[in-house]
């Protein structure tokens, strides 16, 4: 597989022009553009396993044609994933119990040189499998890999040790530790994630008052932004992400950040007094003077009620993985706020996907 590295600058320029045109109706200033490494930038990868005449190998499907492609190396993925792909398959081939009915392998790697390998099967995993997998893990460790090995089958998940790795991200001269849990959301492009965090810190520099964050995940943004605020209140609905965020708060020595396990929609109902939640018992929402809100919603953007909630804050930091739903939300938000800063983060080089950010202040 060859990447069109020589075309990278031109492709990024086209994205910049497209985002500039989309934001033009909202009088956005010139967009700050944050590029990506041109290869080995993706920290996660998933491959189907194709069994063929006694052999097997990684494959990917073309989404439009469903044609399959054999993948022996994957320059999009981190160098660590590529090394693991080459080392893992020969070891799996020596043990039938490890490769029989294996249909997928997922990789999650880190800048801190740790990796999770998840083996997915169309069969129940036995004690024989567990013994063989334990030997496999030891063999990979002897090759120098700091690896966590997980087996998955229908209604089964076997962790040989743990289902997480701890990432270390350098942001503005400080190293932040982020626990990343297998099968939970993490930012796929670590280098660009560091640039997003630095941009968000710069936008909120010198802030007065407190920050509210919706959809906080493992605390990726809230932990880095806590330095700019008196207090931070963050919400997240997924239990593994909340647990990882609590670990990250403690590990990074953050003492002004509290996380509530709620969806953005539920929190909006609580703020509007529509319903009461047991999860908010003991939390004095009135003790927070949140005049800044941070949102990083799913591709569908913010629902209408949450857009109205967001408008109540003097300053809005909005990170978006879909510029079209961002612009739909901006049609409402721009009635009360103006775009002070805008950014393009090239999380997904060589694709049409754009990660963008806007910093809005009340008119």
Coordinates of C-alpha atoms in Angstrom, one line a residue:
X1 CA 0.0 0.0 0.0
X2 CA 1.4 3.4 -1.1
X3 CA 0.4 6.7 0.4
X4 CA 0.3 9.8 -1.9
X5 CA 2.7 11.6 0.3
X6 CA 3.8 14.0 -2.5
X7 CA 0.2 15.2 -2.8
X8 CA -0.3 15.8 1.0
X9 CA 0.2 19.6 0.9
X10 CA -2.2 20.0 -2.0
X11 CA -4.9 17.8 -0.4
X12 CA -4.6 19.7 2.8
X13 CA -5.0 23.0 0.9
X14 CA -8.2 21.7 -0.7
X15 CA -9.6 20.8 2.8
X16 CA -8.7 24.3 4.0
X17 CA -10.5 25.9 1.0
X18 CA -13.5 23.7 1.6
X19 CA -13.7 24.6 5.3
X20 CA -13.1 28.3 4.6
X21 CA -16.1 28.3 2.2
X22 CA -18.3 26.5 4.7
X23 CA -17.5 29.0 7.5
X24 CA -17.6 32.1 5.2
X25 CA -21.4 32.8 5.9
X26 CA -20.5 33.1 9.6
X27 CA -17.7 35.7 9.1
X28 CA -15.0 33.4 10.4
X29 CA -11.5 34.7 10.6
X30 CA -8.6 33.1 8.7
X31 CA -8.4 29.4 9.6
X32 CA -5.4 28.1 11.6
X33 CA -4.3 24.8 9.9
X34 CA -2.7 22.0 11.8
X35 CA -1.1 19.3 9.6
X36 CA -0.5 15.7 10.4
X37 CA 2.5 13.5 10.0
X38 CA 2.3 12.1 6.4
X39 CA 2.6 8.5 7.5
X40 CA 2.4 6.3 10.6
X41 CA -0.1 8.7 12.2
X42 CA -3.0 6.4 13.1
X43 CA -2.8 4.8 16.6
X44 CA -5.7 2.4 16.0
X45 CA -6.4 -0.2 13.2
X46 CA -8.8 -3.0 12.7
X47 CA -8.3 -5.8 10.2
X48 CA -10.4 -8.8 9.1
X49 CA -8.5 -12.1 8.9
X50 CA -8.8 -14.0 5.6
X51 CA -8.2 -17.8 5.7
X52 CA -6.9 -19.1 2.4
X53 CA -5.7 -22.7 1.7
X54 CA -4.2 -23.2 5.1
X55 CA -2.7 -19.7 5.2
X56 CA -4.3 -16.5 6.6
X57 CA -3.5 -12.8 6.6
X58 CA -4.8 -9.3 7.3
X59 CA -7.3 -7.9 4.8
X60 CA -9.3 -4.7 4.4
X61 CA -12.4 -4.1 2.3
X62 CA -13.0 -1.2 -0.1
X63 CA -16.2 0.4 1.3
X64 CA -17.6 1.3 -2.1
X65 CA -16.9 -2.0 -4.1
X66 CA -16.5 -4.4 -1.1
X67 CA -13.4 -5.7 -2.9
X68 CA -10.9 -7.1 -0.5
X69 CA -7.2 -6.2 -0.2
X70 CA -4.4 -8.2 1.5
X71 CA -2.6 -6.0 4.0
X72 CA 1.0 -7.0 5.0
X73 CA 2.0 -3.5 6.0
X74 CA -0.1 -0.4 6.7
X75 CA 1.8 2.9 6.4
X76 CA -1.2 4.8 7.8
X77 CA -0.9 3.0 11.2
X78 CA 1.8 3.6 13.7
X79 CA 5.2 2.0 13.3
X80 CA 4.4 0.0 16.4
X81 CA 1.3 -1.5 14.8
X82 CA 3.2 -2.4 11.7
X83 CA 5.9 -4.1 13.7
X84 CA 3.3 -6.0 15.7
X85 CA 1.4 -7.1 12.5
X86 CA 4.6 -8.6 11.1
X87 CA 5.6 -10.4 14.4
X88 CA 2.1 -11.6 15.4
X89 CA 0.9 -13.6 12.4
X90 CA 3.9 -16.0 12.2
X91 CA 3.4 -16.8 16.0
X92 CA -0.3 -17.3 15.5
X93 CA 0.4 -19.8 12.7
X94 CA 2.3 -22.1 15.0
X95 CA -0.8 -22.7 17.2
X96 CA -4.1 -23.9 15.6
X97 CA -6.1 -23.1 18.7
X98 CA -5.0 -19.4 18.3
X99 CA -5.8 -19.1 14.6
X100 CA -8.8 -21.4 14.1
X101 CA -12.0 -19.3 13.5
X102 CA -10.0 -16.1 14.2
X103 CA -11.8 -13.5 12.0
X104 CA -10.5 -10.1 13.2
X105 CA -7.6 -8.4 14.9
X106 CA -7.8 -4.9 16.5
X107 CA -4.7 -2.9 17.4
X108 CA -4.6 0.1 19.8
X109 CA -1.1 1.6 20.1
X110 CA 0.3 4.6 22.0
X111 CA 3.2 7.1 21.7
X112 CA 4.4 5.6 25.0
X113 CA 5.2 2.4 23.1
X114 CA 2.4 0.3 24.6
X115 CA 0.0 -1.7 22.5
X116 CA -3.3 -3.7 22.9
X117 CA -4.0 -6.6 20.6
X118 CA -7.6 -7.9 20.5
X119 CA -8.2 -11.3 18.8
X120 CA -11.8 -11.8 17.7
X121 CA -13.2 -15.3 17.2
X122 CA -16.2 -17.2 15.8
X123 CA -15.9 -19.8 18.6
X124 CA -15.9 -20.1 22.4
X125 CA -12.6 -19.5 24.0
X126 CA -11.4 -22.4 26.2
X127 CA -8.7 -22.9 28.8
X128 CA -6.6 -24.4 26.0
X129 CA -6.9 -21.1 24.2
X130 CA -6.0 -19.1 27.3
X131 CA -2.9 -21.2 27.9
X132 CA -1.8 -20.8 24.3
X133 CA -2.5 -17.0 24.4
X134 CA -0.5 -16.7 27.6
X135 CA 2.5 -18.3 25.8
X136 CA 1.9 -16.0 22.8
X137 CA 2.0 -12.9 25.0
X138 CA 5.3 -14.1 26.6
X139 CA 6.8 -14.6 23.1
X140 CA 5.8 -11.1 22.0
X141 CA 7.3 -9.7 25.2
X142 CA 10.5 -11.5 24.4
X143 CA 10.5 -9.7 21.1
X144 CA 10.4 -6.4 23.0
X145 CA 6.7 -5.6 22.8
X146 CA 4.9 -4.0 25.8
X147 CA 1.6 -5.7 24.9
X148 CA -1.8 -6.4 26.4
X149 CA -3.6 -9.4 24.8
X150 CA -7.4 -9.8 24.8
X151 CA -9.6 -12.5 23.4
X152 CA -13.1 -11.8 22.3
X153 CA -15.9 -14.2 21.3
X154 CA -19.7 -14.1 21.6
X155 CA -20.5 -13.0 25.2
X156 CA -16.8 -13.6 26.1
X157 CA -13.9 -11.3 26.8
X158 CA -10.7 -12.7 28.3
X159 CA -8.0 -10.2 29.4
X160 CA -4.7 -11.9 30.0
X161 CA -3.8 -8.9 32.3
X162 CA -5.7 -5.7 31.7
X163 CA -7.9 -4.1 29.0
X164 CA -6.1 -0.7 28.9
X165 CA -2.8 1.0 28.2
X166 CA -1.6 4.4 29.5
X167 CA -0.7 6.9 26.8
X168 CA 1.6 9.9 27.5
X169 CA 1.0 13.0 25.4
X170 CA 3.4 15.9 25.3
X171 CA 1.3 19.2 25.4
X172 CA 2.9 22.6 25.8
X173 CA 6.0 21.2 27.6
X174 CA 4.1 19.0 29.9
X175 CA 3.4 15.2 29.7
X176 CA -0.2 14.2 30.3
X177 CA -1.1 10.6 31.1
X178 CA -4.3 9.2 29.5
X179 CA -5.6 5.8 30.2
X180 CA -7.0 4.3 27.0
X181 CA -9.5 1.4 27.3
X182 CA -9.9 -1.3 24.6
X183 CA -13.1 -0.8 22.6
X184 CA -13.6 2.8 24.0
X185 CA -13.2 6.0 22.0
X186 CA -9.8 7.5 21.8
X187 CA -8.4 10.2 19.4
X188 CA -7.0 8.2 16.5
X189 CA -4.2 10.6 15.5
X190 CA -2.1 11.3 18.6
X191 CA 0.2 14.0 17.0
X192 CA -2.8 16.0 15.8
X193 CA -4.6 15.4 19.1
X194 CA -1.6 17.2 20.9
X195 CA -2.1 20.1 18.5
X196 CA -5.9 20.2 19.2
X197 CA -5.2 20.3 22.9
X198 CA -2.6 23.1 22.5
X199 CA -5.1 25.2 20.4
X200 CA -7.8 24.7 22.9
X201 CA -5.5 25.8 25.8
X202 CA -4.5 28.9 23.7
X203 CA -8.2 29.8 23.0
X204 CA -9.2 29.6 26.7
X205 CA -6.0 31.3 28.1
X206 CA -6.8 33.9 30.7
X207 CA -10.4 32.6 31.2
X208 CA -12.4 33.8 34.2
X209 CA -14.8 31.5 36.0
X210 CA -15.6 27.8 35.4
X211 CA -15.8 25.5 32.4
X212 CA -18.6 23.0 31.5
X213 CA -17.7 20.2 29.1
X214 CA -20.2 17.8 27.5
X215 CA -19.1 14.5 26.0
X216 CA -15.7 14.5 27.8
X217 CA -14.7 10.8 27.0
X218 CA -11.6 9.9 29.0
X219 CA -11.0 13.5 29.9
X220 CA -8.8 14.2 26.9
X221 CA -9.7 17.9 26.7
X222 CA -10.9 18.7 30.2
X223 CA -7.7 17.5 31.9
X224 CA -5.5 19.8 29.7
X225 CA -7.9 22.7 29.9
X226 CA -8.3 22.6 33.7
X227 CA -5.2 24.8 34.2
X228 CA -7.2 27.7 32.6
X229 CA -10.2 27.6 34.9
X230 CA -11.2 27.9 38.6
X231 CA -13.3 24.7 38.3
X232 CA -14.3 22.2 35.6
X233 CA -17.5 20.2 35.5
X234 CA -17.6 17.5 32.8
X235 CA -20.2 14.9 31.6
X236 CA -19.8 11.5 29.9
X237 CA -22.3 8.7 29.6
X238 CA -20.0 5.6 28.9
X239 CA -18.9 3.9 32.1
X240 CA -15.4 2.7 30.8
X241 CA -14.6 6.3 29.7
X242 CA -15.8 7.7 33.1
X243 CA -13.6 5.2 34.9
X244 CA -10.6 6.1 32.7
X245 CA -11.2 9.8 33.2
X246 CA -11.3 9.4 37.0
X247 CA -7.9 7.6 36.8
X248 CA -6.5 10.3 34.5
X249 CA -7.6 13.1 36.9
X250 CA -5.8 11.5 39.8
X251 CA -2.7 10.5 37.7
X252 CA -2.3 14.0 36.3
X253 CA -2.8 15.7 39.7
X254 CA -5.8 17.7 38.6
X255 CA -7.8 18.9 41.7
X256 CA -10.4 21.2 40.1
X257 CA -12.2 18.8 37.8
X258 CA -15.4 16.8 38.5
X259 CA -17.0 14.3 36.1
X260 CA -20.7 13.3 36.2
X261 CA -21.9 10.2 34.3
X262 CA -24.7 11.7 32.2
X263 CA -25.5 12.3 28.6
X264 CA -25.5 15.8 27.3
X265 CA -29.3 15.5 26.8
X266 CA -29.8 14.4 30.4
X267 CA -27.6 17.2 31.7
X268 CA -29.6 19.7 29.7
X269 CA -32.8 18.4 31.3
X270 CA -31.1 18.7 34.8
X271 CA -30.0 22.3 34.1
X272 CA -33.4 23.2 32.8
X273 CA -35.1 21.6 35.8
X274 CA -37.1 19.2 33.6
X275 CA -36.1 16.2 35.8
X276 CA -34.0 15.4 38.9
X277 CA -31.2 12.8 38.7
X278 CA -29.9 10.7 41.6
X279 CA -26.4 10.9 40.0
X280 CA -26.4 14.7 40.8
X281 CA -27.0 14.1 44.5
X282 CA -24.2 15.8 46.5
X283 CA -23.2 17.9 43.5
X284 CA -24.1 21.6 43.9
X285 CA -24.5 22.8 40.3
X286 CA -25.0 26.4 41.7
X287 CA -21.4 26.3 43.1
X288 CA -20.2 26.4 39.5
X289 CA -19.9 29.7 37.7
X290 CA -19.6 28.3 34.2
X291 CA -19.3 31.0 31.6
X292 CA -17.4 28.8 29.1
X293 CA -18.7 25.6 27.6
X294 CA -16.7 23.0 25.6
X295 CA -18.4 20.5 23.3
X296 CA -17.0 17.8 21.0
X297 CA -20.2 16.1 19.9
X298 CA -20.7 13.0 17.7
X299 CA -21.0 13.4 13.9
X300 CA -24.7 14.3 14.2
X301 CA -23.7 17.5 16.0
X302 CA -25.7 19.1 18.9
X303 CA -29.4 18.4 19.2
X304 CA -31.7 21.5 19.3
X305 CA -32.1 21.5 23.1
X306 CA -28.4 21.3 23.7
X307 CA -27.7 24.1 21.1
X308 CA -30.1 26.3 23.2
X309 CA -28.2 25.3 26.4
X310 CA -24.9 26.1 24.8
X311 CA -26.1 29.6 23.8
X312 CA -26.4 30.5 27.5
X313 CA -22.6 30.6 27.9
X314 CA -20.5 33.6 27.1
X315 CA -17.8 31.6 25.4
X316 CA -18.1 28.3 23.4
X317 CA -15.3 26.0 22.4
X318 CA -16.7 23.6 19.7
X319 CA -14.6 20.8 18.2
X320 CA -16.4 19.0 15.4
X321 CA -15.7 15.9 13.4
X322 CA -18.4 16.9 10.8
X323 CA -18.2 20.5 9.4
X324 CA -21.6 20.2 7.9
X325 CA -23.4 19.6 11.2
X326 CA -21.1 22.2 12.8
X327 CA -22.5 24.7 10.3
X328 CA -26.0 23.7 11.0
X329 CA -25.4 24.4 14.7
X330 CA -23.7 27.7 13.8
X331 CA -26.8 28.9 12.1
X332 CA -28.3 29.2 15.6
X333 CA -25.2 29.9 17.6
X334 CA -24.1 32.8 15.3
X335 CA -27.3 34.7 16.2
X336 CA -25.8 35.3 19.7
X337 CA -22.1 34.6 19.2
X338 CA -19.3 35.4 16.8
X339 CA -16.4 33.2 15.7
X340 CA -13.2 34.6 17.3
X341 CA -10.9 31.7 16.1
X342 CA -11.3 28.8 13.7
X343 CA -9.0 25.8 13.0
X344 CA -8.7 22.8 10.8
X345 CA -7.0 19.7 12.4
X346 CA -6.0 17.1 9.8
X347 CA -6.8 14.0 11.9
X348 CA -7.5 11.9 8.7
X349 CA -5.0 12.7 5.9
X350 CA -5.8 11.5 2.4
X351 CA -9.5 11.4 3.2
X352 CA -12.4 13.9 2.9
X353 CA -12.8 13.8 6.7
X354 CA -12.2 17.1 8.5
X355 CA -11.8 17.8 12.2
X356 CA -12.4 21.5 12.9
X357 CA -12.7 23.8 15.8
X358 CA -14.3 27.2 16.5
X359 CA -13.9 29.5 19.5
X360 CA -17.1 31.6 19.9
X361 CA -17.7 34.7 22.1
X362 CA -20.9 36.4 22.8
X363 CA -21.6 39.4 20.5

